[in-house]
């Protein structure tokens, strides 16, 4: 019989015995959304005037090999995650005119050797972060490595490192982000928090199990499904029981063996984020949340869950709960009340 194999991952221009083999490479990942979320602002324009009239435009591209660092975060274990702005310059194929470009890249470096699998795990977690803030599935456009043995010496101690491409099979979203307004929040909103946000998102093992739930429940969808409602409720429950349940029971003298009801969870979170007008003004029927959750999760008879909602009513309820979930996520990432309020007001 003929057997067909598909390669899910591959490395081009470097031989590895396995994806577990350790190497000390500089890792660069490119994402279409990253430059929109964090503008590179690398190219500067100067307008020259003579007697008040514009006579020339000068565009300046910084020649910094590897890019200029915008911000970086020390993730621990010698690993550094950086956002860098890079520029490009080339003559058009026709020879008439030039093309200037600027974009933001993700760079990961380590003081110690890392395997391809370890590198991919970091890339995946950052993809989930971008999916969260862009509110749609984000997939890398390119990943490449650079090591100390694959370069061309161009004299004066300067080297050009050749890219070693890393391939993974992914299916991008059919609705890519096209403008800055679609983001949950922008880099400029959290620039001062960026190192701490990255450490929390990229390294916190407590957050890892619910990252996918959060990413699945927040993105915008053109078609609302009952599973969208269930994802939002599951996200709220996951955040509460993993990060808030123990403190809540200790603060209120509640037995460790008891479980906080979903209705109480929603009321507590709505009270916590009541400084946000849309949260304070929303009327959430907790019984309807409970019945709808059980009705769609377990396919129970409708007469056993009489307050289960359908159609537009369920959509409106889901949107109110999603706002609370987004507040919880922003709080987890370390944003303060003012930043959360601004994010919810603009998103």
Tab-separated table of C-alpha atoms in Angstrom:
chain	number	residue	atom	x	y	z
A	1	UNK	CA	0.000	0.000	0.000
A	2	UNK	CA	1.028	3.591	-0.616
A	3	UNK	CA	1.477	5.582	2.590
A	4	UNK	CA	1.499	9.356	2.517
A	5	UNK	CA	3.174	11.357	5.265
A	6	UNK	CA	2.724	15.048	5.988
A	7	UNK	CA	5.394	17.002	7.832
A	8	UNK	CA	3.869	19.134	10.570
A	9	UNK	CA	7.191	20.779	11.392
A	10	UNK	CA	10.472	21.177	9.596
A	11	UNK	CA	13.786	23.033	9.643
A	12	UNK	CA	15.326	24.309	6.412
A	13	UNK	CA	19.094	24.872	5.978
A	14	UNK	CA	20.205	23.160	9.173
A	15	UNK	CA	20.559	19.493	10.042
A	16	UNK	CA	19.115	18.327	13.351
A	17	UNK	CA	18.995	14.781	14.648
A	18	UNK	CA	15.610	15.530	16.268
A	19	UNK	CA	13.467	18.433	17.421
A	20	UNK	CA	14.743	17.730	20.939
A	21	UNK	CA	18.299	18.573	19.944
A	22	UNK	CA	19.572	21.589	21.849
A	23	UNK	CA	20.878	24.635	20.000
A	24	UNK	CA	21.698	28.209	20.876
A	25	UNK	CA	19.892	30.200	18.234
A	26	UNK	CA	18.385	33.630	17.985
A	27	UNK	CA	14.721	33.095	17.165
A	28	UNK	CA	12.664	35.578	15.148
A	29	UNK	CA	8.929	35.309	14.515
A	30	UNK	CA	6.895	37.560	12.239
A	31	UNK	CA	3.145	38.135	12.593
A	32	UNK	CA	0.978	40.304	10.313
A	33	UNK	CA	-0.876	41.671	13.353
A	34	UNK	CA	2.183	42.521	15.437
A	35	UNK	CA	3.108	45.679	13.521
A	36	UNK	CA	-0.473	46.920	13.888
A	37	UNK	CA	-0.577	46.143	17.607
A	38	UNK	CA	2.886	47.586	18.250
A	39	UNK	CA	3.767	50.121	15.500
A	40	UNK	CA	7.474	49.982	14.616
A	41	UNK	CA	7.800	53.742	14.016
A	42	UNK	CA	11.301	53.148	12.667
A	43	UNK	CA	11.274	55.331	9.547
A	44	UNK	CA	11.453	59.069	10.092
A	45	UNK	CA	10.469	61.679	7.535
A	46	UNK	CA	12.032	65.111	7.236
A	47	UNK	CA	10.452	67.840	5.134
A	48	UNK	CA	12.853	70.410	3.665
A	49	UNK	CA	11.581	73.890	2.831
A	50	UNK	CA	12.991	76.819	0.934
A	51	UNK	CA	11.252	80.167	1.402
A	52	UNK	CA	8.276	78.350	2.844
A	53	UNK	CA	7.953	75.921	-0.069
A	54	UNK	CA	8.514	72.185	0.261
A	55	UNK	CA	11.509	71.279	-1.881
A	56	UNK	CA	12.395	67.786	-0.676
A	57	UNK	CA	11.432	64.858	1.547
A	58	UNK	CA	14.065	62.801	3.340
A	59	UNK	CA	13.275	59.353	4.745
A	60	UNK	CA	15.727	57.937	7.280
A	61	UNK	CA	15.997	54.202	7.937
A	62	UNK	CA	18.040	53.142	10.981
A	63	UNK	CA	20.701	50.603	10.030
A	64	UNK	CA	20.661	48.506	13.172
A	65	UNK	CA	21.441	44.893	12.419
A	66	UNK	CA	18.805	42.683	13.993
A	67	UNK	CA	16.480	45.627	14.602
A	68	UNK	CA	15.991	48.291	17.261
A	69	UNK	CA	14.589	47.102	20.584
A	70	UNK	CA	11.176	48.579	21.415
A	71	UNK	CA	10.703	46.677	24.665
A	72	UNK	CA	11.789	43.407	26.223
A	73	UNK	CA	10.905	41.039	29.029
A	74	UNK	CA	13.152	38.700	30.994
A	75	UNK	CA	11.159	35.474	31.196
A	76	UNK	CA	13.540	33.692	33.532
A	77	UNK	CA	16.006	30.823	32.964
A	78	UNK	CA	18.084	33.153	30.776
A	79	UNK	CA	15.311	33.643	28.183
A	80	UNK	CA	14.561	37.144	26.881
A	81	UNK	CA	11.558	38.077	24.738
A	82	UNK	CA	11.922	41.295	22.743
A	83	UNK	CA	9.851	43.397	20.390
A	84	UNK	CA	12.043	44.976	17.726
A	85	UNK	CA	11.454	47.373	14.851
A	86	UNK	CA	13.160	46.555	11.553
A	87	UNK	CA	13.233	48.303	8.201
A	88	UNK	CA	13.586	47.230	4.586
A	89	UNK	CA	14.704	49.000	1.423
A	90	UNK	CA	14.711	47.760	-2.139
A	91	UNK	CA	14.479	49.026	-5.700
A	92	UNK	CA	11.381	48.044	-7.624
A	93	UNK	CA	11.821	45.374	-10.280
A	94	UNK	CA	11.163	47.955	-12.983
A	95	UNK	CA	14.057	50.025	-11.690
A	96	UNK	CA	11.735	52.991	-11.322
A	97	UNK	CA	11.289	53.873	-7.683
A	98	UNK	CA	12.065	52.297	-4.340
A	99	UNK	CA	10.038	50.552	-1.670
A	100	UNK	CA	10.529	51.323	2.003
A	101	UNK	CA	9.116	49.099	4.700
A	102	UNK	CA	8.998	48.886	8.480
A	103	UNK	CA	7.567	46.231	10.726
A	104	UNK	CA	7.753	44.820	14.237
A	105	UNK	CA	9.197	41.387	14.965
A	106	UNK	CA	9.317	39.109	17.972
A	107	UNK	CA	12.777	37.966	19.016
A	108	UNK	CA	13.592	35.259	21.561
A	109	UNK	CA	17.127	34.769	22.830
A	110	UNK	CA	18.512	32.522	25.539
A	111	UNK	CA	21.759	32.321	27.477
A	112	UNK	CA	21.394	28.560	27.372
A	113	UNK	CA	20.624	26.064	24.626
A	114	UNK	CA	17.003	25.384	23.729
A	115	UNK	CA	15.357	22.681	21.634
A	116	UNK	CA	13.067	23.396	18.686
A	117	UNK	CA	10.140	22.094	20.712
A	118	UNK	CA	10.917	24.534	23.533
A	119	UNK	CA	11.128	27.359	21.015
A	120	UNK	CA	7.801	26.403	19.458
A	121	UNK	CA	6.078	26.344	22.843
A	122	UNK	CA	7.118	29.951	23.427
A	123	UNK	CA	5.983	30.956	19.931
A	124	UNK	CA	2.622	29.247	20.496
A	125	UNK	CA	2.041	31.048	23.777
A	126	UNK	CA	2.798	34.398	22.168
A	127	UNK	CA	0.443	33.504	19.301
A	128	UNK	CA	-2.294	32.978	21.885
A	129	UNK	CA	-1.525	36.364	23.420
A	130	UNK	CA	-1.815	38.058	20.025
A	131	UNK	CA	-5.025	36.108	19.367
A	132	UNK	CA	-6.391	37.451	22.629
A	133	UNK	CA	-5.539	41.111	22.016
A	134	UNK	CA	-6.501	41.015	18.319
A	135	UNK	CA	-9.719	39.088	19.049
A	136	UNK	CA	-9.155	36.558	16.286
A	137	UNK	CA	-6.934	33.560	15.619
A	138	UNK	CA	-3.382	34.732	14.995
A	139	UNK	CA	-0.817	32.599	13.184
A	140	UNK	CA	2.830	33.415	12.595
A	141	UNK	CA	3.820	34.429	9.081
A	142	UNK	CA	7.407	33.272	9.384
A	143	UNK	CA	9.764	31.803	11.995
A	144	UNK	CA	13.492	31.648	11.461
A	145	UNK	CA	16.587	30.945	13.518
A	146	UNK	CA	20.093	32.365	13.389
A	147	UNK	CA	23.067	30.544	14.877
A	148	UNK	CA	26.772	31.313	15.269
A	149	UNK	CA	27.844	28.928	12.509
A	150	UNK	CA	25.713	29.990	9.556
A	151	UNK	CA	26.963	33.393	8.435
A	152	UNK	CA	29.002	35.313	5.866
A	153	UNK	CA	31.919	37.452	7.014
A	154	UNK	CA	31.753	40.782	5.151
A	155	UNK	CA	34.875	42.249	6.706
A	156	UNK	CA	35.694	44.618	9.536
A	157	UNK	CA	34.343	42.049	11.973
A	158	UNK	CA	30.826	42.362	10.568
A	159	UNK	CA	28.756	39.297	9.734
A	160	UNK	CA	25.544	38.559	7.881
A	161	UNK	CA	23.693	35.666	9.488
A	162	UNK	CA	21.680	33.442	7.177
A	163	UNK	CA	18.122	32.614	8.273
A	164	UNK	CA	17.270	29.010	9.119
A	165	UNK	CA	13.557	28.719	8.440
A	166	UNK	CA	11.310	26.795	10.778
A	167	UNK	CA	8.070	25.527	9.268
A	168	UNK	CA	4.813	24.585	10.966
A	169	UNK	CA	1.468	23.759	9.421
A	170	UNK	CA	-1.134	26.303	10.501
A	171	UNK	CA	-4.406	27.606	9.151
A	172	UNK	CA	-4.713	31.403	9.504
A	173	UNK	CA	-7.968	33.160	10.277
A	174	UNK	CA	-9.993	34.073	7.214
A	175	UNK	CA	-10.686	37.508	8.728
A	176	UNK	CA	-7.304	39.092	9.490
A	177	UNK	CA	-7.031	42.291	11.492
A	178	UNK	CA	-6.938	45.252	9.107
A	179	UNK	CA	-6.861	48.222	11.442
A	180	UNK	CA	-5.792	49.175	14.939
A	181	UNK	CA	-9.336	49.714	16.207
A	182	UNK	CA	-10.044	45.999	16.296
A	183	UNK	CA	-7.586	45.283	19.102
A	184	UNK	CA	-8.668	44.652	22.674
A	185	UNK	CA	-5.863	46.998	23.700
A	186	UNK	CA	-2.725	48.299	22.001
A	187	UNK	CA	0.915	48.109	22.959
A	188	UNK	CA	0.978	51.840	23.678
A	189	UNK	CA	-1.732	51.310	26.314
A	190	UNK	CA	0.435	48.859	28.273
A	191	UNK	CA	4.006	49.759	27.296
A	192	UNK	CA	5.030	50.218	30.925
A	193	UNK	CA	3.406	46.916	31.905
A	194	UNK	CA	4.725	44.960	28.928
A	195	UNK	CA	7.629	43.143	30.672
A	196	UNK	CA	5.371	42.018	33.549
A	197	UNK	CA	2.505	41.075	31.201
A	198	UNK	CA	4.820	38.873	29.144
A	199	UNK	CA	6.275	37.182	32.215
A	200	UNK	CA	2.776	36.408	33.471
A	201	UNK	CA	1.411	35.179	30.160
A	202	UNK	CA	4.484	33.320	28.908
A	203	UNK	CA	5.672	31.626	32.101
A	204	UNK	CA	2.772	31.260	34.556
A	205	UNK	CA	1.873	27.566	34.619
A	206	UNK	CA	-1.335	28.397	36.501
A	207	UNK	CA	-2.528	30.405	33.519
A	208	UNK	CA	-1.561	27.825	30.890
A	209	UNK	CA	-4.592	25.472	31.266
A	210	UNK	CA	-7.118	28.254	30.667
A	211	UNK	CA	-5.242	30.225	27.987
A	212	UNK	CA	-6.995	28.363	25.186
A	213	UNK	CA	-10.387	28.858	26.854
A	214	UNK	CA	-9.778	32.598	27.136
A	215	UNK	CA	-8.577	32.856	23.544
A	216	UNK	CA	-11.581	30.882	22.264
A	217	UNK	CA	-14.169	32.809	24.268
A	218	UNK	CA	-13.143	36.427	23.613
A	219	UNK	CA	-12.532	36.700	19.821
A	220	UNK	CA	-15.254	38.195	17.649
A	221	UNK	CA	-17.295	35.807	15.508
A	222	UNK	CA	-19.611	36.720	12.646
A	223	UNK	CA	-21.994	33.910	13.650
A	224	UNK	CA	-23.098	33.459	17.269
A	225	UNK	CA	-23.429	29.869	18.470
A	226	UNK	CA	-24.497	28.389	21.771
A	227	UNK	CA	-20.959	27.065	22.166
A	228	UNK	CA	-19.771	30.709	22.206
A	229	UNK	CA	-21.928	31.302	25.276
A	230	UNK	CA	-20.589	28.147	26.924
A	231	UNK	CA	-16.992	29.202	26.231
A	232	UNK	CA	-17.553	32.547	27.940
A	233	UNK	CA	-19.117	30.910	31.011
A	234	UNK	CA	-16.330	28.334	31.113
A	235	UNK	CA	-13.773	31.133	30.909
A	236	UNK	CA	-15.333	32.977	33.867
A	237	UNK	CA	-15.468	29.774	35.910
A	238	UNK	CA	-11.872	28.935	35.019
A	239	UNK	CA	-10.552	32.347	36.067
A	240	UNK	CA	-12.548	32.314	39.301
A	241	UNK	CA	-11.797	28.806	40.488
A	242	UNK	CA	-8.137	28.883	39.536
A	243	UNK	CA	-7.239	32.367	40.764
A	244	UNK	CA	-9.983	33.659	43.068
A	245	UNK	CA	-11.871	30.828	44.766
A	246	UNK	CA	-9.384	30.151	47.553
A	247	UNK	CA	-8.966	33.806	48.538
A	248	UNK	CA	-12.722	34.406	48.410
A	249	UNK	CA	-13.516	31.501	50.734
A	250	UNK	CA	-10.711	32.445	53.128
A	251	UNK	CA	-11.848	36.084	53.247
A	252	UNK	CA	-15.477	35.137	53.921
A	253	UNK	CA	-14.814	32.217	56.281
A	254	UNK	CA	-16.263	29.650	53.892
A	255	UNK	CA	-15.341	25.983	54.185
A	256	UNK	CA	-12.631	24.770	51.822
A	257	UNK	CA	-14.824	21.824	50.858
A	258	UNK	CA	-17.606	23.990	49.462
A	259	UNK	CA	-17.790	25.368	45.925
A	260	UNK	CA	-18.906	28.915	45.214
A	261	UNK	CA	-22.120	28.884	43.111
A	262	UNK	CA	-21.922	30.372	39.626
A	263	UNK	CA	-24.509	33.026	40.567
A	264	UNK	CA	-22.286	34.216	43.425
A	265	UNK	CA	-19.254	34.261	41.138
A	266	UNK	CA	-21.024	36.509	38.638
A	267	UNK	CA	-22.363	38.866	41.318
A	268	UNK	CA	-18.927	39.204	42.939
A	269	UNK	CA	-17.219	39.937	39.628
A	270	UNK	CA	-19.902	42.404	38.568
A	271	UNK	CA	-19.427	44.232	41.869
A	272	UNK	CA	-15.624	44.237	41.504
A	273	UNK	CA	-15.783	45.844	38.067
A	274	UNK	CA	-18.727	48.134	38.793
A	275	UNK	CA	-16.466	51.142	38.156
A	276	UNK	CA	-17.007	50.369	34.464
A	277	UNK	CA	-20.360	51.843	33.327
A	278	UNK	CA	-21.238	48.978	30.949
A	279	UNK	CA	-20.699	46.421	33.721
A	280	UNK	CA	-22.523	48.424	36.383
A	281	UNK	CA	-25.556	49.023	34.147
A	282	UNK	CA	-25.885	45.471	32.806
A	283	UNK	CA	-28.711	43.403	34.251
A	284	UNK	CA	-27.583	39.788	34.420
A	285	UNK	CA	-30.140	37.132	35.351
A	286	UNK	CA	-27.945	34.606	37.171
A	287	UNK	CA	-30.676	31.968	37.067
A	288	UNK	CA	-30.845	32.366	33.291
A	289	UNK	CA	-27.045	31.935	33.134
A	290	UNK	CA	-27.236	28.769	35.217
A	291	UNK	CA	-30.171	27.242	33.330
A	292	UNK	CA	-28.735	28.148	29.915
A	293	UNK	CA	-25.378	26.650	30.840
A	294	UNK	CA	-26.925	23.352	31.959
A	295	UNK	CA	-29.416	23.267	29.092
A	296	UNK	CA	-26.796	23.637	26.344
A	297	UNK	CA	-24.047	21.685	28.113
A	298	UNK	CA	-26.087	18.585	28.927
A	299	UNK	CA	-28.887	18.849	26.328
A	300	UNK	CA	-31.499	18.658	29.082
A	301	UNK	CA	-35.230	18.936	28.501
A	302	UNK	CA	-36.294	22.580	28.236
A	303	UNK	CA	-38.981	22.202	30.900
A	304	UNK	CA	-36.279	21.247	33.429
A	305	UNK	CA	-34.413	24.483	32.759
A	306	UNK	CA	-37.228	26.983	32.223
A	307	UNK	CA	-35.023	30.089	32.351
A	308	UNK	CA	-32.689	28.911	29.583
A	309	UNK	CA	-32.440	31.594	26.913
A	310	UNK	CA	-32.292	31.372	23.136
A	311	UNK	CA	-31.481	33.555	20.151
A	312	UNK	CA	-30.901	37.273	20.675
A	313	UNK	CA	-31.557	37.064	24.427
A	314	UNK	CA	-28.784	34.493	24.803
A	315	UNK	CA	-26.463	36.602	22.647
A	316	UNK	CA	-27.067	39.709	24.785
A	317	UNK	CA	-26.425	37.713	27.944
A	318	UNK	CA	-23.245	36.275	26.463
A	319	UNK	CA	-21.962	39.755	25.535
A	320	UNK	CA	-22.543	41.038	29.078
A	321	UNK	CA	-20.668	38.070	30.506
A	322	UNK	CA	-17.890	38.484	27.947
A	323	UNK	CA	-17.276	42.042	29.165
A	324	UNK	CA	-16.804	40.709	32.697
A	325	UNK	CA	-14.486	37.970	31.420
A	326	UNK	CA	-12.363	40.504	29.540
A	327	UNK	CA	-12.076	42.550	32.753
A	328	UNK	CA	-10.889	39.424	34.583
A	329	UNK	CA	-8.266	38.721	31.933
A	330	UNK	CA	-6.981	42.296	31.981
A	331	UNK	CA	-6.739	42.122	35.765
A	332	UNK	CA	-4.800	38.862	35.500
A	333	UNK	CA	-2.357	40.522	33.123
A	334	UNK	CA	-1.721	43.285	35.657
A	335	UNK	CA	-3.693	46.219	34.232
A	336	UNK	CA	-5.014	48.734	36.756
A	337	UNK	CA	-8.569	50.088	37.025
A	338	UNK	CA	-7.870	53.054	34.759
A	339	UNK	CA	-6.329	50.879	32.038
A	340	UNK	CA	-9.165	48.356	32.271
A	341	UNK	CA	-11.785	51.091	32.069
A	342	UNK	CA	-10.086	52.631	29.022
A	343	UNK	CA	-9.793	49.243	27.308
A	344	UNK	CA	-13.447	48.338	27.826
A	345	UNK	CA	-14.545	51.810	26.740
A	346	UNK	CA	-12.616	51.593	23.447
A	347	UNK	CA	-13.093	47.910	22.546
